[in-house]
XYZ file of C-alpha atoms in Angstrom:
529
model
C -0.098 -114.175 -75.568
C -1.197 -117.833 -76.367
C -1.689 -120.023 -73.581
C -0.330 -124.061 -73.297
C -1.510 -127.047 -71.858
C -0.959 -127.854 -67.997
C 1.377 -130.092 -66.965
C -0.026 -133.204 -65.648
C 1.357 -133.429 -62.108
C -0.507 -136.607 -60.416
C -0.325 -136.278 -55.987
C 0.172 -139.928 -55.899
C 1.876 -141.062 -52.547
C 3.561 -137.746 -52.123
C 0.880 -137.396 -48.825
C 1.452 -140.537 -47.364
C 3.284 -139.138 -44.335
C 1.551 -135.679 -44.308
C -1.212 -133.848 -46.014
C -0.504 -130.983 -48.278
C -0.888 -127.587 -46.132
C -3.061 -125.074 -47.784
C -2.118 -121.626 -49.118
C -0.609 -119.432 -47.134
C 1.240 -120.975 -44.477
C 1.998 -124.956 -43.764
C 2.597 -126.888 -40.279
C 5.265 -128.663 -40.165
C 5.044 -132.966 -39.626
C 5.176 -132.009 -35.700
C 2.533 -129.226 -36.002
C 0.188 -130.979 -38.408
C 0.237 -134.325 -35.201
C -2.346 -134.111 -32.773
C -0.672 -132.651 -29.675
C 2.375 -131.420 -31.693
C 4.852 -134.209 -30.247
C 4.906 -137.045 -32.761
C 7.384 -139.352 -32.375
C 9.081 -138.310 -29.030
C 9.566 -141.511 -28.127
C 10.108 -144.983 -29.119
C 7.326 -146.593 -27.358
C 5.050 -143.906 -28.760
C 6.148 -144.443 -32.413
C 5.958 -148.368 -31.846
C 2.610 -148.672 -29.754
C -0.866 -149.256 -31.794
C -3.863 -147.356 -30.800
C -6.894 -149.186 -29.771
C -9.335 -149.514 -33.176
C -12.539 -147.683 -32.711
C -15.473 -150.248 -32.476
C -18.241 -147.843 -31.513
C -19.413 -145.380 -28.492
C -20.694 -146.718 -24.981
C -23.828 -144.872 -25.094
C -25.673 -143.582 -28.075
C -24.272 -140.672 -29.607
C -27.340 -138.177 -31.310
C -26.037 -136.104 -34.448
C -27.279 -133.265 -35.936
C -26.796 -133.370 -40.096
C -27.807 -130.524 -42.722
C -27.684 -131.053 -46.595
C -28.863 -129.571 -49.751
C -31.703 -131.701 -51.468
C -33.340 -130.841 -54.926
C -35.939 -133.433 -54.385
C -37.400 -132.653 -50.715
C -37.704 -134.743 -48.005
C -40.662 -136.972 -48.456
C -40.092 -140.662 -47.552
C -37.109 -139.421 -45.466
C -38.334 -140.866 -42.270
C -38.143 -144.394 -43.188
C -34.414 -143.809 -45.203
C -33.362 -142.580 -41.405
C -34.667 -145.304 -39.483
C -32.735 -147.595 -41.520
C -30.061 -145.697 -41.573
C -29.977 -145.943 -37.923
C -30.616 -149.243 -37.399
C -26.867 -149.851 -39.239
C -25.074 -146.493 -37.310
C -26.771 -147.379 -34.162
C -25.344 -151.496 -34.217
C -22.316 -150.761 -35.519
C -20.935 -147.450 -33.792
C -24.008 -146.629 -31.322
C -24.335 -143.011 -33.520
C -27.920 -141.533 -34.202
C -28.043 -139.449 -37.186
C -30.798 -136.726 -37.804
C -31.047 -135.591 -41.615
C -32.375 -132.501 -42.199
C -32.557 -131.898 -46.282
C -32.884 -128.128 -47.438
C -33.540 -126.660 -50.778
C -30.827 -124.321 -52.277
C -32.632 -121.305 -51.138
C -33.318 -122.568 -47.436
C -29.921 -123.751 -47.335
C -28.270 -120.364 -48.250
C -30.459 -118.450 -45.456
C -30.579 -120.992 -42.937
C -27.248 -122.490 -42.726
C -25.759 -118.866 -42.444
C -27.770 -118.067 -39.610
C -27.394 -121.167 -37.942
C -23.525 -120.875 -38.035
C -23.187 -117.155 -37.395
C -26.013 -117.648 -34.746
C -23.640 -119.939 -32.257
C -26.305 -122.825 -33.343
C -25.298 -126.369 -32.553
C -24.983 -128.890 -34.663
C -22.692 -131.778 -36.162
C -22.235 -132.042 -39.970
C -22.702 -129.142 -42.486
C -22.314 -129.856 -46.392
C -19.926 -127.472 -48.256
C -21.536 -126.486 -51.448
C -20.469 -124.566 -54.835
C -22.670 -121.857 -53.877
C -20.403 -119.082 -52.366
C -22.519 -118.120 -49.472
C -22.383 -121.497 -47.890
C -18.996 -122.259 -49.719
C -15.962 -124.533 -48.028
C -13.794 -121.349 -48.620
C -16.271 -118.652 -46.893
C -17.199 -121.173 -43.789
C -13.627 -122.013 -43.478
C -12.373 -118.352 -43.465
C -15.226 -117.210 -41.259
C -13.677 -119.797 -38.573
C -17.268 -121.729 -38.382
C -15.839 -125.496 -39.201
C -13.609 -127.447 -36.778
C -10.408 -128.632 -37.126
C -10.905 -132.362 -37.175
C -7.414 -133.511 -37.377
C -7.281 -135.546 -34.510
C -10.929 -137.067 -34.810
C -9.996 -138.325 -38.417
C -6.750 -139.951 -36.818
C -8.695 -141.565 -33.952
C -12.525 -142.470 -35.588
C -12.033 -142.503 -39.171
C -8.482 -143.783 -40.060
C -10.235 -145.902 -42.793
C -11.555 -142.528 -44.306
C -8.850 -141.154 -44.020
C -6.579 -143.641 -45.887
C -9.249 -143.456 -48.843
C -9.404 -140.096 -48.999
C -5.828 -139.119 -48.467
C -4.995 -138.376 -52.459
C -7.817 -135.583 -51.687
C -7.862 -134.062 -48.678
C -5.845 -131.492 -49.510
C -9.227 -129.497 -50.906
C -10.028 -129.310 -47.351
C -6.873 -129.276 -45.212
C -5.858 -125.305 -44.855
C -2.300 -124.818 -42.894
C -2.173 -128.610 -42.347
C -5.261 -129.075 -40.026
C -8.118 -131.164 -41.923
C -11.590 -129.043 -41.766
C -13.610 -131.233 -43.907
C -14.157 -134.865 -45.954
C -14.688 -134.131 -49.893
C -17.427 -136.362 -51.170
C -15.662 -139.263 -52.922
C -16.793 -138.868 -56.681
C -15.957 -138.405 -60.385
C -14.281 -135.443 -59.608
C -12.398 -135.203 -63.587
C -14.630 -133.728 -66.464
C -14.461 -132.326 -69.572
C -15.526 -130.177 -71.818
C -18.388 -131.122 -74.421
C -20.265 -130.679 -77.427
C -23.749 -131.553 -77.120
C -26.035 -131.892 -79.934
C -29.365 -134.157 -80.807
C -29.188 -137.133 -82.225
C -32.757 -137.656 -83.760
C -31.861 -134.507 -86.104
C -28.381 -135.530 -87.241
C -30.398 -138.962 -87.767
C -32.608 -137.457 -89.755
C -30.175 -135.301 -91.803
C -27.609 -137.982 -92.038
C -24.900 -136.282 -89.848
C -24.981 -138.515 -87.025
C -21.114 -139.811 -88.253
C -19.922 -136.620 -89.513
C -20.840 -135.004 -85.991
C -19.412 -137.760 -83.839
C -16.235 -136.990 -86.112
C -15.797 -133.438 -85.322
C -12.087 -132.606 -83.847
C -12.778 -128.694 -84.634
C -15.159 -125.706 -83.848
C -14.735 -125.707 -87.893
C -16.262 -129.035 -88.066
C -18.649 -127.778 -85.678
C -19.796 -125.152 -87.309
C -20.519 -127.219 -90.726
C -22.436 -129.393 -88.899
C -24.242 -125.969 -87.358
C -25.044 -124.525 -90.655
C -26.022 -127.394 -92.413
C -28.764 -128.243 -89.813
C -29.959 -124.249 -90.035
C -30.148 -124.660 -94.010
C -32.390 -127.724 -93.333
C -34.951 -126.411 -90.659
C -37.791 -126.156 -93.488
C -37.438 -129.814 -94.178
C -37.260 -131.160 -90.433
C -40.190 -132.349 -89.338
C -42.046 -129.760 -87.375
C -41.014 -131.390 -83.455
C -37.315 -131.189 -84.440
C -36.967 -127.469 -85.678
C -35.492 -125.487 -82.991
C -34.873 -121.417 -83.178
C -31.168 -121.976 -82.036
C -28.571 -124.130 -83.773
C -26.636 -123.585 -80.275
C -27.242 -121.696 -77.488
C -26.363 -120.738 -73.593
C -25.112 -123.144 -71.538
C -26.056 -121.483 -68.348
C -28.103 -118.441 -67.185
C -25.013 -115.896 -67.922
C -25.012 -115.955 -71.424
C -22.196 -118.173 -71.561
C -22.092 -119.960 -75.292
C -18.346 -121.155 -75.521
C -16.060 -119.945 -72.353
C -16.809 -121.951 -69.701
C -15.264 -121.937 -66.190
C -11.953 -123.764 -66.447
C -11.832 -123.721 -69.994
C -9.668 -122.214 -72.769
C -10.904 -122.864 -76.388
C -9.596 -120.156 -78.481
C -7.776 -122.730 -80.824
C -9.775 -124.317 -83.798
C -8.355 -127.351 -83.131
C -10.212 -129.338 -80.164
C -6.620 -131.310 -79.550
C -5.103 -127.704 -78.953
C -7.695 -126.559 -76.111
C -7.156 -126.957 -72.583
C -8.264 -126.974 -69.064
C -6.852 -124.614 -66.615
C -6.652 -123.833 -62.809
C -8.471 -121.069 -61.132
C -7.752 -121.598 -57.634
C -11.401 -121.645 -57.097
C -12.279 -118.264 -58.551
C -15.949 -118.238 -59.137
C -15.994 -115.227 -61.500
C -13.731 -116.556 -64.613
C -11.224 -113.845 -63.743
C -8.452 -116.527 -62.362
C -6.040 -118.484 -64.575
C -2.161 -119.798 -63.235
C -0.204 -120.209 -66.619
C 2.556 -122.912 -66.655
C 4.909 -120.867 -64.920
C 2.818 -120.306 -61.655
C 1.799 -116.934 -62.625
C -1.564 -115.834 -61.958
C -3.702 -114.009 -64.824
C -6.696 -112.185 -65.420
C -8.173 -114.276 -68.262
C -10.150 -111.806 -69.754
C -7.093 -109.740 -70.693
C -5.831 -112.746 -72.694
C -5.606 -112.844 -76.220
C -7.431 -116.387 -76.179
C -10.547 -114.940 -74.404
C -10.508 -112.210 -77.035
C -10.401 -115.156 -79.975
C -12.914 -116.812 -78.062
C -15.229 -114.174 -78.164
C -14.427 -113.190 -81.873
C -15.546 -116.690 -82.560
C -18.974 -116.194 -80.591
C -19.888 -113.017 -82.425
C -18.968 -114.432 -85.797
C -21.413 -117.078 -84.839
C -24.062 -114.795 -83.707
C -23.905 -112.456 -86.923
C -24.381 -116.160 -88.892
C -27.208 -116.700 -87.075
C -25.981 -119.715 -85.284
C -26.334 -118.546 -81.458
C -29.766 -118.110 -79.890
C -30.663 -114.630 -79.917
C -32.039 -114.569 -76.010
C -28.749 -116.078 -75.136
C -27.668 -112.970 -73.312
C -30.807 -112.268 -71.649
C -31.811 -116.086 -70.986
C -32.278 -117.039 -67.208
C -32.745 -121.083 -68.828
C -29.602 -123.590 -69.448
C -28.925 -125.603 -72.092
C -30.540 -128.333 -70.528
C -33.912 -126.702 -70.421
C -33.795 -124.988 -74.058
C -32.774 -128.659 -75.415
C -35.543 -130.022 -73.842
C -38.068 -127.491 -74.795
C -37.318 -127.381 -78.041
C -35.139 -124.258 -78.276
C -31.622 -125.414 -79.763
C -30.307 -128.125 -81.815
C -26.755 -127.738 -79.590
C -24.967 -126.620 -76.313
C -21.667 -126.433 -74.830
C -20.741 -127.895 -71.389
C -18.617 -129.328 -68.763
C -19.855 -132.716 -67.896
C -18.700 -135.806 -66.277
C -18.027 -139.571 -67.756
C -21.598 -140.674 -68.674
C -22.480 -137.600 -69.832
C -24.761 -139.079 -72.684
C -27.223 -140.715 -70.098
C -26.842 -137.661 -67.808
C -27.971 -135.413 -70.693
C -30.417 -137.470 -71.933
C -32.086 -137.417 -68.449
C -31.833 -133.848 -68.672
C -32.998 -132.885 -71.543
C -35.261 -135.523 -72.306
C -33.864 -136.662 -76.016
C -31.056 -138.913 -77.061
C -28.131 -136.793 -77.427
C -24.818 -136.899 -79.012
C -21.777 -135.926 -76.752
C -18.042 -135.229 -78.354
C -15.746 -134.368 -75.881
C -13.171 -131.135 -76.575
C -10.805 -131.787 -73.773
C -10.106 -133.230 -70.154
C -10.317 -130.183 -67.333
C -7.541 -130.917 -64.567
C -9.026 -132.221 -61.115
C -9.036 -128.563 -59.104
C -9.180 -127.589 -55.111
C -13.045 -126.287 -55.908
C -14.138 -129.557 -57.272
C -12.663 -131.211 -54.000
C -14.359 -129.193 -52.029
C -17.326 -127.974 -53.026
C -19.688 -130.896 -51.690
C -17.280 -131.829 -48.460
C -19.171 -132.534 -45.445
C -17.684 -131.043 -42.517
C -18.475 -130.455 -39.017
C -19.122 -126.619 -37.280
C -17.213 -125.335 -34.823
C -20.972 -125.429 -32.504
C -20.704 -129.440 -32.730
C -20.989 -130.846 -29.057
C -20.349 -134.331 -30.836
C -17.471 -134.268 -33.488
C -16.389 -137.271 -32.629
C -19.721 -139.263 -32.997
C -19.724 -137.229 -36.300
C -16.394 -138.019 -37.547
C -17.231 -141.660 -36.500
C -20.134 -141.673 -38.794
C -18.392 -140.042 -42.094
C -16.268 -142.862 -41.696
C -19.128 -145.498 -41.481
C -20.582 -143.615 -44.531
C -17.838 -143.368 -46.554
C -17.281 -147.286 -46.488
C -21.037 -148.670 -46.622
C -22.579 -150.217 -49.802
C -25.852 -150.460 -47.546
C -25.694 -146.753 -45.816
C -24.695 -145.126 -49.485
C -27.282 -147.048 -51.444
C -30.029 -145.920 -48.513
C -28.998 -142.244 -49.072
C -29.077 -142.353 -52.643
C -31.969 -144.759 -53.730
C -33.727 -145.034 -50.323
C -35.912 -148.198 -49.799
C -35.563 -151.104 -52.353
C -38.737 -152.194 -52.978
C -40.729 -148.794 -52.142
C -38.628 -146.148 -53.826
C -36.334 -148.357 -56.654
C -35.904 -151.917 -57.811
C -32.973 -153.830 -59.124
C -32.978 -154.561 -62.744
C -30.797 -157.301 -64.253
C -28.110 -155.705 -64.787
C -27.730 -154.667 -61.200
C -28.492 -150.845 -61.752
C -31.068 -149.016 -59.505
C -34.318 -148.107 -61.630
C -36.482 -145.589 -59.567
C -40.071 -146.350 -59.255
C -42.520 -143.929 -60.682
C -43.978 -143.525 -57.257
C -40.571 -143.447 -55.424
C -40.943 -140.926 -52.387
C -36.991 -140.341 -51.984
C -34.009 -139.980 -53.888
C -30.798 -138.216 -53.531
C -27.691 -137.129 -55.575
C -25.215 -139.417 -55.312
C -22.591 -136.500 -55.652
C -24.010 -135.532 -52.282
C -23.514 -138.830 -50.742
C -20.112 -140.405 -48.979
C -18.628 -142.488 -51.635
C -20.391 -142.433 -55.018
C -18.425 -145.330 -56.075
C -20.441 -147.470 -53.463
C -23.796 -146.924 -55.190
C -25.297 -149.117 -57.161
C -25.021 -147.613 -61.193
C -28.366 -145.644 -62.206
C -30.736 -147.441 -65.167
C -29.408 -146.789 -68.608
C -25.486 -146.233 -66.865
C -24.309 -149.521 -67.466
C -23.972 -152.598 -64.841
C -19.789 -151.842 -64.629
C -20.719 -147.503 -64.592
C -19.294 -147.404 -61.506
C -15.904 -149.432 -62.328
C -15.595 -147.462 -65.404
C -15.582 -143.989 -63.667
C -13.895 -144.692 -60.714
C -10.997 -146.133 -63.118
C -11.404 -142.961 -65.309
C -10.640 -140.779 -61.948
C -7.670 -142.916 -61.455
C -6.097 -141.956 -64.408
C -7.497 -138.439 -64.476
C -5.311 -135.042 -64.695
C -4.804 -133.531 -61.222
C -3.945 -129.881 -61.333
C -0.407 -129.033 -59.629
C -2.038 -126.814 -57.641
C -4.526 -129.022 -56.167
C -4.665 -128.443 -52.476
C -4.496 -124.644 -52.475
C -7.162 -122.678 -50.906
C -7.337 -119.065 -51.173
C -8.593 -117.318 -47.754
C -10.748 -114.254 -50.175
C -12.091 -112.731 -47.423
C -9.232 -109.741 -47.458
C -10.258 -108.891 -51.165
C -13.794 -108.982 -50.719
C -14.947 -105.459 -51.285
C -12.681 -105.722 -54.935
C -14.055 -108.814 -55.639
C -17.857 -107.764 -55.389
C -16.628 -104.875 -57.687
C -15.244 -106.776 -60.301
C -18.497 -109.135 -60.227
C -20.099 -106.158 -60.903
C -18.231 -105.073 -63.932
C -18.220 -108.065 -65.497
C -22.249 -108.099 -65.111
C -22.044 -105.527 -67.618
C -20.293 -107.026 -70.412
C -19.750 -110.715 -69.736
C -22.868 -111.838 -70.737
C -23.066 -109.879 -73.981
C -19.436 -110.587 -75.174
C -19.740 -114.199 -74.299
C -23.006 -114.690 -76.100
C -21.652 -113.144 -79.313
C -24.580 -110.616 -78.724
C -22.177 -107.383 -78.420
C -19.307 -106.497 -80.550
C -15.717 -107.945 -79.397
C -14.315 -104.288 -79.271
C -16.395 -103.975 -75.968
C -13.398 -106.305 -74.194
C -11.558 -103.107 -74.194
C -14.197 -101.156 -72.253
C -14.714 -103.745 -69.791
C -10.650 -104.448 -69.084
C -10.793 -100.402 -68.124
C -13.254 -100.675 -65.732
C -12.027 -103.980 -63.994
C -8.809 -102.478 -63.743
C -10.349 -99.329 -61.837
C -12.035 -101.398 -59.541
C -9.294 -103.252 -58.376
C -8.208 -106.168 -60.575
C -4.627 -105.619 -59.811
C -5.061 -105.936 -56.104
C -6.674 -109.284 -56.844
C -4.282 -110.663 -58.980
C -1.501 -109.793 -56.432
C -3.149 -111.389 -53.641
C -3.894 -114.488 -55.587
C -0.435 -114.706 -56.341
C 1.000 -114.077 -52.819
C -1.588 -116.496 -51.706
C -0.349 -119.299 -54.289
C 3.152 -118.420 -53.839
C 3.449 -119.076 -49.865
C 1.829 -121.974 -50.806
C 4.504 -123.159 -53.568
C 6.871 -122.431 -51.347
C 5.929 -124.872 -48.849
C 5.591 -127.812 -51.340
């Protein structure tokens, strides 16, 4: 069964009067409105609400989020933040950043224990994801607060709010960032330059073209300077042994132009794909998956794939940085050349394979939500409204204190100082497009990336969120089966015939129950659109 490219359906303008409902059921326009009685009188329709200008007394809110850089220098940053927020809306923000391990452990305990705090970051980590927290009734319905305290934010994020909207109710606000991405081939430019292969590499348009590059690099290893020699021509992209089969990506066709991204309904096991007719299927059971695994096995046998790809706990970024691999493939965003140069410490060539439609999981994986335990939801939402519309706040959160943590160069790019104390990832923070461009990305990077997002393909199923609690046992069982087979198959280490045994075990572990459940959820959502 050959899969075809998803249709491009842009959800522009359709949500001007009401947000799409989440999977399962939808509220009517009257039900979705605060109080459920919108439009009951001509006076109510014409009367304009008084604009919010700030609280009479200072409201203190507690905010928790992820950080990969610790909290050094945070005190001065938050002093500067609060000088703005207290003056403009009379809100004082106490921000506690946590590393991944701490966040996974502590946030769950705080939520389940009923601890009061006001803003929590929904992440891509299952235990602290939007879907998990919302399905466990840990997130507050903030619809009425958005209307009253954040109308500008609601208007700005209108197109992307369905990712955090369930049954017509808003449970969070996505970070406004580069949602659109593509699948890329990443290669070391110094090696290509040395072998006079740069132009040929930049022009590759198929897996056959890419293989020809890898074979030439493999055969030239002995002639390369020592610092350019590598153990592998292509490595795994992640710590799960994935060489080709990235999430959202079908790359069975040889020509890149015939490869495509597909909808997964936020499934993180790479099981679910929705075809062009809206049918939920098991991607591992498709001819396309088998063809991709066969390619991986062929390349592995030809000595092109990293021999330890199936068992490596390092990513393609790290393996390239450490001189182990010449290339890898990965999902990334506009500005990939600068991002991967920073991640690998090497100048790279990035060749796009295909675009990936913007999906619900991308919209809600770094959303800011108000826990049900919050005692200050109005202040939390008012702060979000200010944050997402303030370049000053955005740059404080992302880059810290100008002069201490960063300087602006002549191009208007933020250059982190060697002895900087604070930094934070811009895709965690409010409106990414309000931040200064990073050094090396170009003076107009934010404008270019925003224009790219505006032109991106949005999945026709954007806004469908699936509560997987009822099938949690089946998903765990399926995940355990995949752990036995997936890394070996997708790294090319094991024979493709292993797919048959994997499929048999998946079926006996509840695969059909999972597929039927996802189909029911999707059908219910589609029926309300």
